[in-house]
Coordinates of C-alpha atoms and ligand atoms in Angstrom, one line a residue:
X1 CA 111.8 90.0 50.7
X2 CA 109.7 93.0 50.5
X3 CA 106.9 94.4 52.6
X4 CA 104.4 91.6 53.3
X5 CA 101.6 91.8 55.7
X6 CA 100.3 88.3 55.5
X7 CA 103.3 86.2 55.4
X8 CA 103.2 85.2 59.0
X9 CA 99.6 85.1 59.8
X10 CA 98.9 81.9 57.9
X11 CA 102.2 80.1 58.6
X12 CA 102.6 80.8 62.3
X13 CA 103.5 77.8 64.4
X14 CA 101.7 79.5 67.2
X15 CA 98.1 80.1 66.5
X16 CA 96.6 83.4 67.2
X17 CA 94.2 82.0 69.7
X18 CA 96.9 80.1 71.6
X19 CA 99.0 83.2 71.7
X20 CA 96.3 85.3 73.1
X21 CA 95.4 82.6 75.6
X22 CA 99.1 82.8 76.6
X23 CA 98.7 86.4 77.6
X24 CA 96.5 85.1 80.4
X25 CA 93.3 87.0 80.1
X26 CA 90.3 87.7 77.9
X27 CA 90.9 91.4 78.6
X28 CA 94.4 90.9 77.1
X29 CA 92.8 89.4 74.0
X30 CA 90.5 92.4 73.6
X31 CA 93.4 94.8 74.0
X32 CA 95.4 93.0 71.3
X33 CA 93.2 94.4 68.6
X34 CA 93.8 97.9 69.8
X35 CA 97.5 98.5 69.7
X36 CA 97.2 102.0 71.2
X37 CA 95.0 100.7 74.0
X38 CA 96.0 101.9 77.4
X39 CA 97.7 99.6 79.8
X40 CA 95.9 97.8 82.5
X41 CA 97.5 97.0 85.8
X42 CA 98.7 93.5 86.6
X43 CA 96.7 91.6 89.1
X44 CA 99.4 89.4 90.4
X45 CA 102.8 90.2 91.9
X46 CA 105.5 89.4 89.3
X47 CA 108.4 87.1 90.3
X48 CA 111.8 88.8 90.7
X49 CA 113.3 86.8 87.9
X50 CA 112.1 84.2 85.4
X51 CA 111.8 80.6 86.8
X52 CA 113.2 77.5 85.3
X53 CA 110.6 75.7 83.3
X54 CA 108.4 78.8 82.9
X55 CA 106.3 79.5 79.8
X56 CA 105.8 83.0 78.6
X57 CA 103.9 84.5 75.6
X58 CA 106.8 86.8 74.7
X59 CA 110.4 86.9 75.7
X60 CA 112.6 89.9 74.8
X61 CA 116.4 89.3 74.8
X62 CA 118.0 92.6 76.0
X63 CA 116.7 95.9 77.4
X64 CA 118.2 98.6 75.1
X65 CA 116.3 100.7 72.6
X66 CA 114.8 98.0 70.4
X67 CA 113.8 95.9 73.4
X68 CA 112.3 98.8 75.4
X69 CA 110.1 99.9 72.5
X70 CA 109.0 96.4 71.8
X71 CA 108.1 95.6 75.4
X72 CA 106.2 98.9 75.9
X73 CA 104.1 98.5 72.7
X74 CA 103.4 94.9 73.3
X75 CA 102.4 95.5 76.9
X76 CA 100.1 98.4 75.8
X77 CA 98.5 95.9 73.4
X78 CA 97.7 93.6 76.3
X79 CA 100.6 91.1 76.0
X80 CA 102.6 90.0 79.0
X81 CA 106.3 90.4 78.3
X82 CA 109.4 88.9 79.9
X83 CA 112.6 90.8 79.3
X84 CA 115.9 89.0 79.9
X85 CA 119.0 91.2 80.4
X86 CA 122.6 90.0 81.0
X87 CA 123.7 93.2 82.8
X88 CA 122.6 94.5 86.2
X89 CA 119.5 96.4 87.2
X90 CA 121.4 99.5 88.1
X91 CA 118.8 100.6 90.6
X92 CA 120.8 100.3 93.9
X93 CA 123.4 102.8 95.2
X94 CA 126.9 101.6 96.1
X95 CA 128.6 102.5 99.4
X96 CA 129.2 106.0 98.2
X97 CA 125.5 106.6 97.8
X98 CA 125.7 106.7 94.1
X99 CA 124.4 104.1 91.6
X100 CA 127.1 105.0 89.0
X101 CA 130.7 105.9 89.2
X102 CA 132.4 108.9 87.6
X103 CA 134.6 108.9 84.5
X104 CA 137.4 110.5 86.5
X105 CA 137.6 107.6 89.0
X106 CA 136.3 104.4 87.4
X107 CA 135.8 101.7 90.0
X108 CA 134.4 98.1 90.1
X109 CA 131.1 99.4 88.5
X110 CA 132.8 100.7 85.4
X111 CA 133.6 97.8 83.2
X112 CA 132.0 94.5 82.2
X113 CA 134.2 91.6 83.6
X114 CA 137.6 93.3 83.2
X115 CA 140.4 93.5 85.7
X116 CA 141.7 96.7 84.1
X117 CA 139.8 99.7 82.6
X118 CA 139.9 100.1 78.8
X119 CA 139.2 103.8 78.5
X120 CA 138.5 105.1 74.9
X121 CA 140.9 107.9 75.7
X122 CA 143.7 105.7 77.0
X123 CA 146.6 108.2 77.5
X124 CA 147.3 111.7 78.6
X125 CA 150.4 113.4 77.6
X126 CA 151.3 110.0 76.2
X127 CA 151.1 108.3 79.6
X128 CA 148.7 105.4 79.9
X129 CA 145.8 106.1 82.3
X130 CA 144.1 102.8 82.6
X131 CA 143.9 101.3 86.1
X132 CA 143.2 98.0 87.8
X133 CA 139.7 97.3 88.9
X134 CA 137.9 94.3 90.5
X135 CA 136.2 92.0 88.0
X136 CA 132.5 92.8 88.2
X137 CA 129.5 92.9 86.0
X138 CA 130.1 96.6 85.4
X139 CA 128.2 98.9 83.1
X140 CA 130.5 99.4 80.0
X141 CA 131.6 96.4 77.9
X142 CA 134.7 97.0 75.8
X143 CA 134.3 93.9 73.7
X144 CA 137.4 93.0 71.7
X145 CA 137.2 91.5 68.3
X146 CA 140.2 91.3 65.9
X147 CA 140.8 94.8 64.6
X148 CA 138.2 96.6 66.7
X149 CA 136.9 97.1 70.3
X150 CA 133.1 97.5 70.4
X151 CA 131.8 99.6 73.4
X152 CA 128.4 98.7 74.6
X153 CA 126.2 99.3 77.6
X154 CA 125.4 96.4 79.9
X155 CA 122.4 96.6 82.2
X156 CA 118.7 97.4 82.2
X157 CA 118.6 100.2 79.7
X158 CA 121.4 98.9 77.4
X159 CA 123.4 101.6 75.6
X160 CA 121.2 104.3 77.1
X161 CA 123.0 103.9 80.4
X162 CA 126.4 104.8 79.0
X163 CA 125.9 106.9 75.9
X164 CA 126.1 110.7 75.3
X165 CA 122.3 110.9 74.8
X166 CA 122.7 112.6 71.4
X167 CA 119.4 112.1 69.8
X168 CA 120.0 112.8 66.2
X169 CA 117.5 112.3 63.4
X170 CA 119.4 111.8 60.1
X171 CA 118.8 114.3 57.3
X172 CA 116.1 113.0 55.1
X173 CA 118.2 113.2 52.0
X174 CA 120.5 110.6 53.5
X175 CA 117.8 108.2 54.6
X176 CA 117.6 106.1 51.4
X177 CA 121.2 105.0 52.0
X178 CA 120.5 104.1 55.7
X179 CA 117.4 101.9 55.3
X180 CA 116.7 101.5 51.6
X181 CA 113.6 99.3 52.0
X182 CA 111.8 101.6 54.4
X183 CA 109.4 104.3 53.3
X184 CA 110.9 107.7 54.4
X185 CA 107.5 109.4 54.5
X186 CA 106.3 107.0 57.3
X187 CA 109.5 107.4 59.2
X188 CA 109.7 111.2 59.0
X189 CA 106.0 111.8 59.5
X190 CA 105.3 109.2 62.2
X191 CA 108.1 107.1 63.6
X192 CA 110.9 109.6 64.1
X193 CA 108.6 112.0 65.9
X194 CA 107.2 109.2 68.0
X195 CA 110.7 108.0 68.9
X196 CA 111.9 111.5 69.8
X197 CA 108.8 112.1 72.0
X198 CA 109.2 108.7 73.7
X199 CA 112.9 109.4 74.3
X200 CA 112.4 112.9 75.6
X201 CA 114.8 114.6 73.1
X202 CA 115.4 118.3 73.4
X203 CA 117.8 121.1 72.3
X204 CA 120.0 123.1 74.6
X205 CA 118.9 126.7 75.1
X206 CA 121.1 128.6 72.7
X207 CA 121.2 131.7 74.9
X208 CA 122.4 129.7 77.9
X209 CA 124.9 127.8 75.7
X210 CA 126.4 131.2 74.7
X211 CA 127.3 132.1 78.2
X212 CA 127.8 129.1 80.4
X213 CA 131.3 127.9 81.4
X214 CA 130.7 124.2 80.9
X215 CA 130.1 124.7 77.1
X216 CA 133.2 126.8 76.4
X217 CA 134.7 123.7 74.7
X218 CA 131.7 123.6 72.3
X219 CA 131.8 127.3 71.6
X220 CA 135.5 127.0 70.7
X221 CA 134.5 124.0 68.5
X222 CA 131.8 126.1 66.8
X223 CA 134.0 129.2 66.3
X224 CA 136.7 127.1 64.7
X225 CA 134.3 125.1 62.5
X226 CA 132.7 128.3 61.2
X227 CA 136.0 130.0 60.6
X228 CA 136.8 127.1 58.2
X229 CA 133.4 127.4 56.5
X230 CA 131.8 124.3 58.1
X231 CA 128.2 124.5 59.5
X232 CA 128.0 123.9 63.2
X233 CA 124.6 122.5 64.2
X234 CA 123.1 122.1 67.5
X235 CA 121.7 118.5 68.0
X236 CA 119.1 117.4 70.4
X237 CA 120.0 115.3 73.5
X238 CA 117.9 113.3 76.0
X239 CA 119.6 115.0 78.9
X240 CA 117.3 117.1 81.1
X241 CA 118.6 120.6 80.1
X242 CA 116.7 122.3 83.0
X243 CA 118.5 120.0 85.4
X244 CA 121.8 120.9 83.8
X245 CA 121.1 124.6 84.3
X246 CA 120.5 123.9 88.0
X247 CA 123.7 121.8 88.2
X248 CA 125.6 124.5 86.7
X249 CA 124.1 127.0 89.2
X250 CA 125.0 124.7 92.0
X251 CA 121.5 124.2 93.3
X252 CA 121.2 120.4 92.7
X253 CA 123.7 117.5 92.8
X254 CA 126.0 117.6 89.8
X255 CA 126.0 114.9 87.1
X256 CA 126.9 116.1 83.6
X257 CA 128.9 119.0 84.9
X258 CA 130.8 116.6 87.2
X259 CA 131.9 114.5 84.3
X260 CA 129.4 111.6 84.7
X261 CA 128.8 109.9 81.4
X262 CA 130.6 106.7 80.3
X263 CA 129.8 104.7 83.4
X264 CA 126.3 106.1 83.9
X265 CA 124.7 109.5 84.9
X266 CA 123.3 109.6 88.4
X267 CA 120.8 112.4 87.8
X268 CA 120.0 114.3 84.7
X269 CA 120.1 111.9 81.8
X270 CA 116.8 110.4 80.6
X271 CA 118.1 106.9 80.0
X272 CA 115.5 104.2 79.0
X273 CA 115.1 103.4 82.7
X274 CA 113.3 106.8 83.0
X275 CA 111.4 106.7 79.7
X276 CA 110.3 103.7 77.7
X277 CA 111.2 101.1 80.4
X278 CA 109.5 103.1 83.1
X279 CA 106.4 103.3 81.0
X280 CA 106.6 99.6 80.1
X281 CA 106.9 98.6 83.8
X282 CA 104.0 100.8 84.7
X283 CA 101.7 98.7 82.6
X284 CA 102.2 95.9 85.1
X285 CA 102.7 93.5 82.2
X286 CA 106.5 93.7 81.8
X287 CA 108.9 91.7 84.0
X288 CA 112.7 92.2 83.7
X289 CA 115.2 89.5 84.8
X290 CA 118.6 91.2 85.1
X291 CA 121.9 89.2 85.3
X292 CA 120.3 86.7 83.0
X293 CA 122.1 85.9 79.7
X294 CA 120.4 84.0 76.9
X295 CA 122.6 81.4 75.3
X296 CA 120.2 79.4 73.1
X297 CA 116.9 79.7 71.3
X298 CA 115.6 76.6 69.5
X299 CA 112.2 75.3 68.2
X300 CA 110.0 73.5 70.7
X301 CA 106.8 71.5 70.3
X302 CA 103.7 73.4 69.2
X303 CA 105.6 76.2 67.4
X304 CA 107.0 77.5 70.6
X305 CA 110.7 78.2 71.3
X306 CA 112.9 76.9 74.0
X307 CA 115.2 79.6 75.5
X308 CA 118.2 78.6 77.6
X309 CA 119.2 81.3 80.0
X310 CA 122.3 81.5 82.4
X311 CA 121.9 83.4 85.6
X312 CA 125.1 85.3 86.5
X313 CA 126.7 86.4 89.7
X314 CA 128.2 89.9 89.9
X315 CA 131.6 88.2 89.5
X316 CA 130.4 86.8 86.1
X317 CA 130.0 83.2 87.2
X318 CA 127.0 81.1 86.1
X319 CA 124.9 80.4 89.2
X320 CA 122.0 78.7 87.5
X321 CA 120.9 77.5 84.0
X322 CA 117.2 77.8 83.2
X323 CA 115.2 76.5 80.3
X324 CA 112.0 78.2 79.5
X325 CA 109.6 78.3 76.6
X326 CA 108.1 81.2 74.8
X327 CA 105.5 81.6 72.0
X328 CA 107.6 84.4 70.5
X329 CA 111.1 85.6 70.9
X330 CA 112.3 89.2 70.1
X331 CA 116.1 89.5 69.7
X332 CA 117.1 92.9 71.2
X333 CA 120.6 92.1 72.4
X334 CA 122.1 94.9 70.3
X335 CA 124.0 94.5 67.0
X336 CA 126.8 92.5 68.5
X337 CA 124.7 90.5 70.9
X338 CA 122.0 89.5 68.5
X339 CA 124.5 88.8 65.7
X340 CA 126.5 86.6 67.9
X341 CA 123.5 84.6 69.1
X342 CA 122.0 84.1 65.6
X343 CA 125.3 83.2 64.0
X344 CA 126.0 80.6 66.7
X345 CA 122.4 79.2 66.6
X346 CA 122.5 78.9 62.8
X347 CA 125.9 77.3 62.7
X348 CA 125.2 74.8 65.5
X349 CA 121.9 73.7 64.0
X350 CA 119.7 75.2 66.8
X351 CA 117.9 77.5 64.2
X352 CA 118.8 75.7 61.0
X353 CA 116.4 77.6 58.7
X354 CA 118.0 81.1 59.2
X355 CA 119.2 82.4 55.9
X356 CA 122.7 83.2 54.6
X357 CA 122.4 86.9 55.5
X358 CA 122.8 86.2 59.2
X359 CA 126.0 87.8 60.5
X360 CA 126.5 89.9 57.4
X361 CA 126.5 93.7 56.8
X362 CA 128.1 94.8 60.0
X363 CA 129.5 98.3 60.2
X364 CA 131.0 100.6 62.8
X365 CA 129.1 103.8 61.7
X366 CA 132.5 105.0 60.6
X367 CA 133.5 106.0 64.1
X368 CA 136.9 107.6 64.5
X369 CA 138.2 109.9 67.3
X370 CA 140.8 112.6 67.3
X371 CA 141.9 115.6 69.3
X372 CA 143.4 119.0 68.3
X373 CA 145.8 121.2 70.3
X374 CA 144.6 124.8 70.6
X375 CA 146.7 127.8 71.5
X376 CA 146.7 129.2 75.1
X377 CA 144.4 132.0 74.0
X378 CA 141.7 129.4 73.1
X379 CA 141.1 127.5 76.3
X380 CA 138.4 124.9 76.2
X381 CA 137.5 125.1 79.9
X382 CA 138.3 123.3 83.1
X383 CA 134.7 122.3 83.7
X384 CA 133.1 120.7 80.7
X385 CA 129.6 119.3 80.6
X386 CA 129.9 115.6 79.6
X387 CA 126.9 115.9 77.3
X388 CA 127.7 117.0 73.7
X389 CA 125.3 119.4 72.1
X390 CA 126.5 120.0 68.6
X391 CA 128.3 118.8 65.6
X392 CA 130.2 119.8 62.4
X393 CA 128.4 118.7 59.3
X394 CA 130.5 117.9 56.2
X395 CA 128.6 114.7 55.2
X396 CA 127.8 115.7 51.7
X397 CA 131.2 117.1 50.7
X398 CA 133.5 114.9 52.8
X399 CA 131.5 112.0 54.2
X400 CA 132.0 113.1 57.9
X401 CA 129.8 114.4 60.7
X402 CA 131.9 115.3 63.7
X403 CA 130.5 115.5 67.2
X404 CA 132.2 118.2 69.2
X405 CA 132.9 116.1 72.3
X406 CA 133.8 117.1 75.8
X407 CA 137.0 116.2 77.5
X408 CA 135.8 116.4 81.1
X409 CA 139.1 116.0 82.9
X410 CA 138.7 118.7 85.5
X411 CA 141.8 120.6 84.2
X412 CA 142.4 122.9 81.4
X413 CA 143.8 120.9 78.5
X414 CA 143.6 123.4 75.6
X415 CA 142.3 120.4 73.6
X416 CA 139.4 120.1 71.2
X417 CA 138.1 116.5 71.0
X418 CA 135.9 115.0 68.4
X419 CA 134.0 111.7 67.6
X420 CA 133.5 111.6 63.9
X421 CA 130.8 109.5 62.2
X422 CA 131.9 108.8 58.6
X423 CA 130.6 107.2 55.5
X424 CA 133.0 104.2 55.8
X425 CA 132.0 101.7 53.1
X426 CA 133.6 98.6 54.7
X427 CA 131.4 95.9 56.2
X428 CA 132.3 93.0 58.4
X429 CA 130.9 89.5 58.8
X430 CA 130.4 87.5 62.0
X431 CA 131.2 83.8 61.7
X432 CA 131.2 80.8 64.0
X433 CA 134.6 79.6 65.1
X434 CA 133.9 75.9 66.1
X435 CA 137.4 75.4 67.5
X436 CA 137.3 78.3 69.9
X437 CA 133.5 77.9 70.4
X438 CA 132.9 81.6 69.8
X439 CA 131.7 84.0 67.2
X440 CA 134.4 86.0 65.4
X441 CA 134.2 89.2 63.4
X442 CA 136.5 89.8 60.4
X443 CA 136.9 93.5 60.8
X444 CA 140.3 95.0 59.9
X445 CA 141.8 98.1 61.6
X446 CA 143.1 99.2 58.2
X447 CA 139.5 99.6 57.0
X448 CA 139.4 102.7 59.2
X449 CA 141.7 104.6 56.9
X450 CA 138.6 105.5 54.9
X451 CA 137.2 107.1 58.0
X452 CA 140.4 108.9 58.8
X453 CA 140.5 110.4 55.3
X454 CA 136.9 111.6 55.7
X455 CA 137.4 113.1 59.1
X456 CA 140.5 114.9 57.8
X457 CA 138.3 116.8 55.3
X458 CA 137.2 118.7 58.4
X459 CA 140.2 118.8 60.8
X460 CA 143.0 119.3 58.3
X461 CA 141.2 122.4 57.2
X462 CA 140.5 123.6 60.7
X463 CA 144.2 123.1 61.6
X464 CA 145.3 125.0 58.5
X465 CA 142.9 127.9 59.3
X466 CA 143.8 128.1 63.0
X467 CA 147.5 127.2 62.6
X468 CA 147.1 124.3 65.0
X469 CA 148.0 120.6 65.1
X470 CA 146.5 117.3 66.0
X471 CA 147.1 116.0 69.6
X472 CA 149.3 112.9 69.4
X473 CA 149.1 111.9 73.1
X474 CA 145.5 110.8 73.7
X475 CA 145.4 107.3 72.3
X476 CA 149.0 106.1 72.8
X477 CA 152.4 107.7 72.3
X478 CA 152.4 109.6 68.9
X479 CA 149.0 108.4 67.8
X480 CA 146.6 110.9 66.3
X481 CA 143.6 108.8 65.5
X482 CA 141.7 106.3 67.7
X483 CA 140.9 103.9 64.8
X484 CA 140.4 100.8 66.9
X485 CA 137.0 101.3 68.4
X486 CA 133.3 101.9 67.8
X487 CA 130.5 103.2 70.0
X488 CA 128.0 102.5 67.2
X489 CA 127.8 98.9 66.1
X490 CA 125.2 98.3 63.5
X491 CA 124.1 95.4 61.3
X492 CA 124.5 91.7 61.4
X493 CA 120.9 90.8 60.8
X494 CA 120.0 93.4 58.2
X495 CA 116.4 94.4 57.5
X496 CA 114.8 92.9 54.4
X497 CA 117.8 90.5 54.1
X498 CA 118.2 88.4 57.2
X499 CA 114.7 89.4 58.2
X500 CA 111.6 90.5 56.2
X501 CA 110.9 94.2 55.9
X502 CA 109.6 94.3 59.5
X503 CA 112.2 92.3 61.4
X504 CA 110.6 88.8 61.2
X505 CA 113.5 86.3 61.0
X506 CA 113.4 84.3 57.8
X507 CA 112.8 80.6 58.3
X508 CA 111.5 80.7 61.9
X509 CA 108.1 82.1 62.4
X510 CA 107.7 83.8 65.8
X511 CA 111.3 85.0 66.0
X512 CA 112.0 88.7 65.4
X513 CA 115.0 91.1 65.4
X514 CA 114.2 94.6 66.8
X515 CA 117.6 96.3 67.5
X516 CA 120.5 97.9 65.8
X517 CA 121.5 94.7 64.0
X518 CA 118.7 95.5 61.5
X519 CA 120.6 98.6 60.2
X520 CA 123.2 98.0 57.6
X521 CA 126.2 99.5 59.1
X522 CA 125.7 103.3 59.0
X523 CA 123.2 105.9 60.0
X524 CA 125.1 109.1 59.0
X525 CA 124.6 110.4 62.5
X526 CA 124.4 108.9 66.0
X527 CA 122.2 105.9 65.8
X528 CA 119.7 105.4 68.7
X529 CA 116.9 107.6 67.3
X530 CA 116.9 105.6 64.1
X531 CA 117.0 102.3 66.1
X532 CA 114.1 103.5 68.2
X533 CA 112.0 104.8 65.3
X534 CA 112.5 101.6 63.3
X535 CA 111.5 99.5 66.3
X536 CA 108.4 101.7 66.6
X537 CA 107.6 101.1 63.0
X538 CA 108.1 97.4 63.1
X539 CA 106.3 96.6 66.3
X540 CA 103.3 98.5 65.1
X541 CA 103.1 96.3 62.1
X542 CA 103.8 93.1 64.0
X543 CA 101.1 93.8 66.6
X544 CA 98.6 94.7 63.8
X545 CA 99.4 91.6 61.6
X546 CA 100.8 88.8 63.7
X547 CA 99.1 89.4 67.0
X548 CA 95.5 90.2 66.1
Ligands
LIG601 P1 121.7 98.0 73.2 O1 121.2 99.4 73.7 O2 123.1 97.7 73.1 O3 121.0 96.9 74.1 C1 121.2 95.6 74.0 C2 121.1 95.0 75.4 O4 121.1 93.5 75.3 C3 122.2 95.3 76.4 O5 121.7 95.8 77.6 C4 122.9 94.0 76.6 O6 123.5 93.9 77.9 C5 121.8 93.0 76.4 N1 122.3 91.7 75.9 C6 123.2 91.4 75.0 N2 123.4 90.0 74.8 C7 122.5 89.5 75.7 C8 122.2 88.1 75.9 N3 122.8 87.1 75.3 N4 121.2 87.9 76.9 C9 120.6 88.9 77.5 N5 120.9 90.2 77.3 C10 121.8 90.5 76.4 O7 121.1 97.7 71.7 N6 124.1 106.6 70.2 C11 123.5 107.8 69.9 O8 122.5 107.8 69.1 N7 123.8 108.9 70.6 C12 124.9 109.0 71.4 O9 125.2 110.0 72.0 C13 125.6 107.8 71.7 N8 126.7 107.8 72.5 C14 127.3 106.6 72.8 C15 128.3 106.5 73.7 C16 128.9 105.3 74.1 C17 130.0 105.3 75.1 C18 128.4 104.1 73.6 C19 128.9 102.8 74.0 C20 127.3 104.1 72.7 C21 126.8 105.3 72.2 N9 125.7 105.4 71.3 C22 125.1 106.6 71.0 C23 125.2 104.2 70.7 C24 123.9 103.7 71.3 O10 124.0 103.6 72.7 C25 123.6 102.3 70.6 O11 123.5 102.5 69.2 C26 122.3 101.7 71.2 O12 122.3 101.5 72.6 C27 122.0 100.4 70.5 O13 120.6 100.0 70.8 P2 120.2 98.5 70.7 O14 118.7 98.5 71.1 O15 120.6 98.0 69.4

């Protein structure tokens, strides 16, 4: 379905008047007609977590990019928002005084309900480096499907807690392939700039880059790319670059230059906790319930929805099951989380009117990893900042954009390491497995061959120019490519297919998708800026049309 502005206003099960009343104040109603209206403080103290039997006007499932944008803009429009997050709050230090653990010594905080780490870089000199850990609701989920492991952030802030912070806006010439039903003018003139401002994206100071030890690995990456005729481009990041300069000078506690990244950054990274979610909370209208996992959404009387939520212990046990109602529900559980919920709810009859596009169009953003072995005269540096700042662009000619990634091991490895984003055409489908009682994904590892071929358009050439070879020891014994993972799950509830052109789920008025599952499998660069910008675009329309 194409862009419609009136589709829901007439057919909503929840009337506008009732919805506004649900926000709890006439002041709220007034603010609804002014989406940009400034927030007003809450008058009552919010409960720590949502109570069994509660009724809320808006419930947002998940606290990543899509959820954070949605909560902030609704709150600014005068709507009370309840966010439900299966992961932890990540606001309390452990016994070492730090909230997050380091990549070099993953502990109980590192992985979501695993008893052994599953590190993306699993071997060193061919020797496995994964280690036993206590089962805990840790920050990084390595979720296994057949043929692929999907890495995702768990906790208040979603993927922003664990990611590299690379805030990349796709080239405009590639946009039509990314979101074909969206007007590029509005994205590039309004929503990408709004998203980048909200996220706090910024470029590294090139003069500092040229001299500082911790980016020697990236300078080697740039030099070798350029010697093979590939453009190296700096890309923005949400890391606080001034803080990194101070870390590097030794005047503040170290975070990026101490290798913090995959299991959280204790200081310099501007995760959503410091940007969109902080702003959302400051409105007084947003409440977050961490360690709460949504398991069901189904229609209730009066056009509302019943939402079933399991409260979890840090060991992953269900300690309570709550049933609440909401006038509207926004699915922001990430591409995998939202797809799994919707596929299950459609198949089990809880949301029978969802259409046949649910679960389809899932892609891995063409992620594939590799390392190259440099000569002794090209060291990449003992100390490497964990935050990437540049990439090699061969998208047009070879279908690959390679992020020059750090390998922050604390020792000189002479390795160059890359995460490539490629134009992989394969798409998977999620389906309900009634026997196992779970949602499966039909991805095949062999589908990554297309990504490997595209990444090779860059690295075969660099190896030929430099007289170097691929590393074969980082992902197993004699394995060049990590072709069994993605950091960038996208799709499963694709915009203008499973939803209308603004994320309204077909068949169930009052339900919306606002996260990476709207994007059909590939963004040509790292995805969170596009997820954020699309959420900004959609929520503006939804507030203007459905809530006023
Ligand atoms: P996401 O951020 O995943 O948030 C979903 C939230 O929903 C999570 O907090 C879940 O715990 C929660 N949730 C899921 N199911 C439920 C449920 N049933 N009930 C309650 N809560 C639930 O979604 N992207 C970039 O652009 N640049 C990078 O440098 C970059 N680096 C990355 C590095 C790593 C290691 C990883 C894992 C990802 C990276 N990404 C990067 C990808 C980026 O983080 C990801 O695309 C976004 O986080 C997706 O945003 P969503 O809002 O879709």
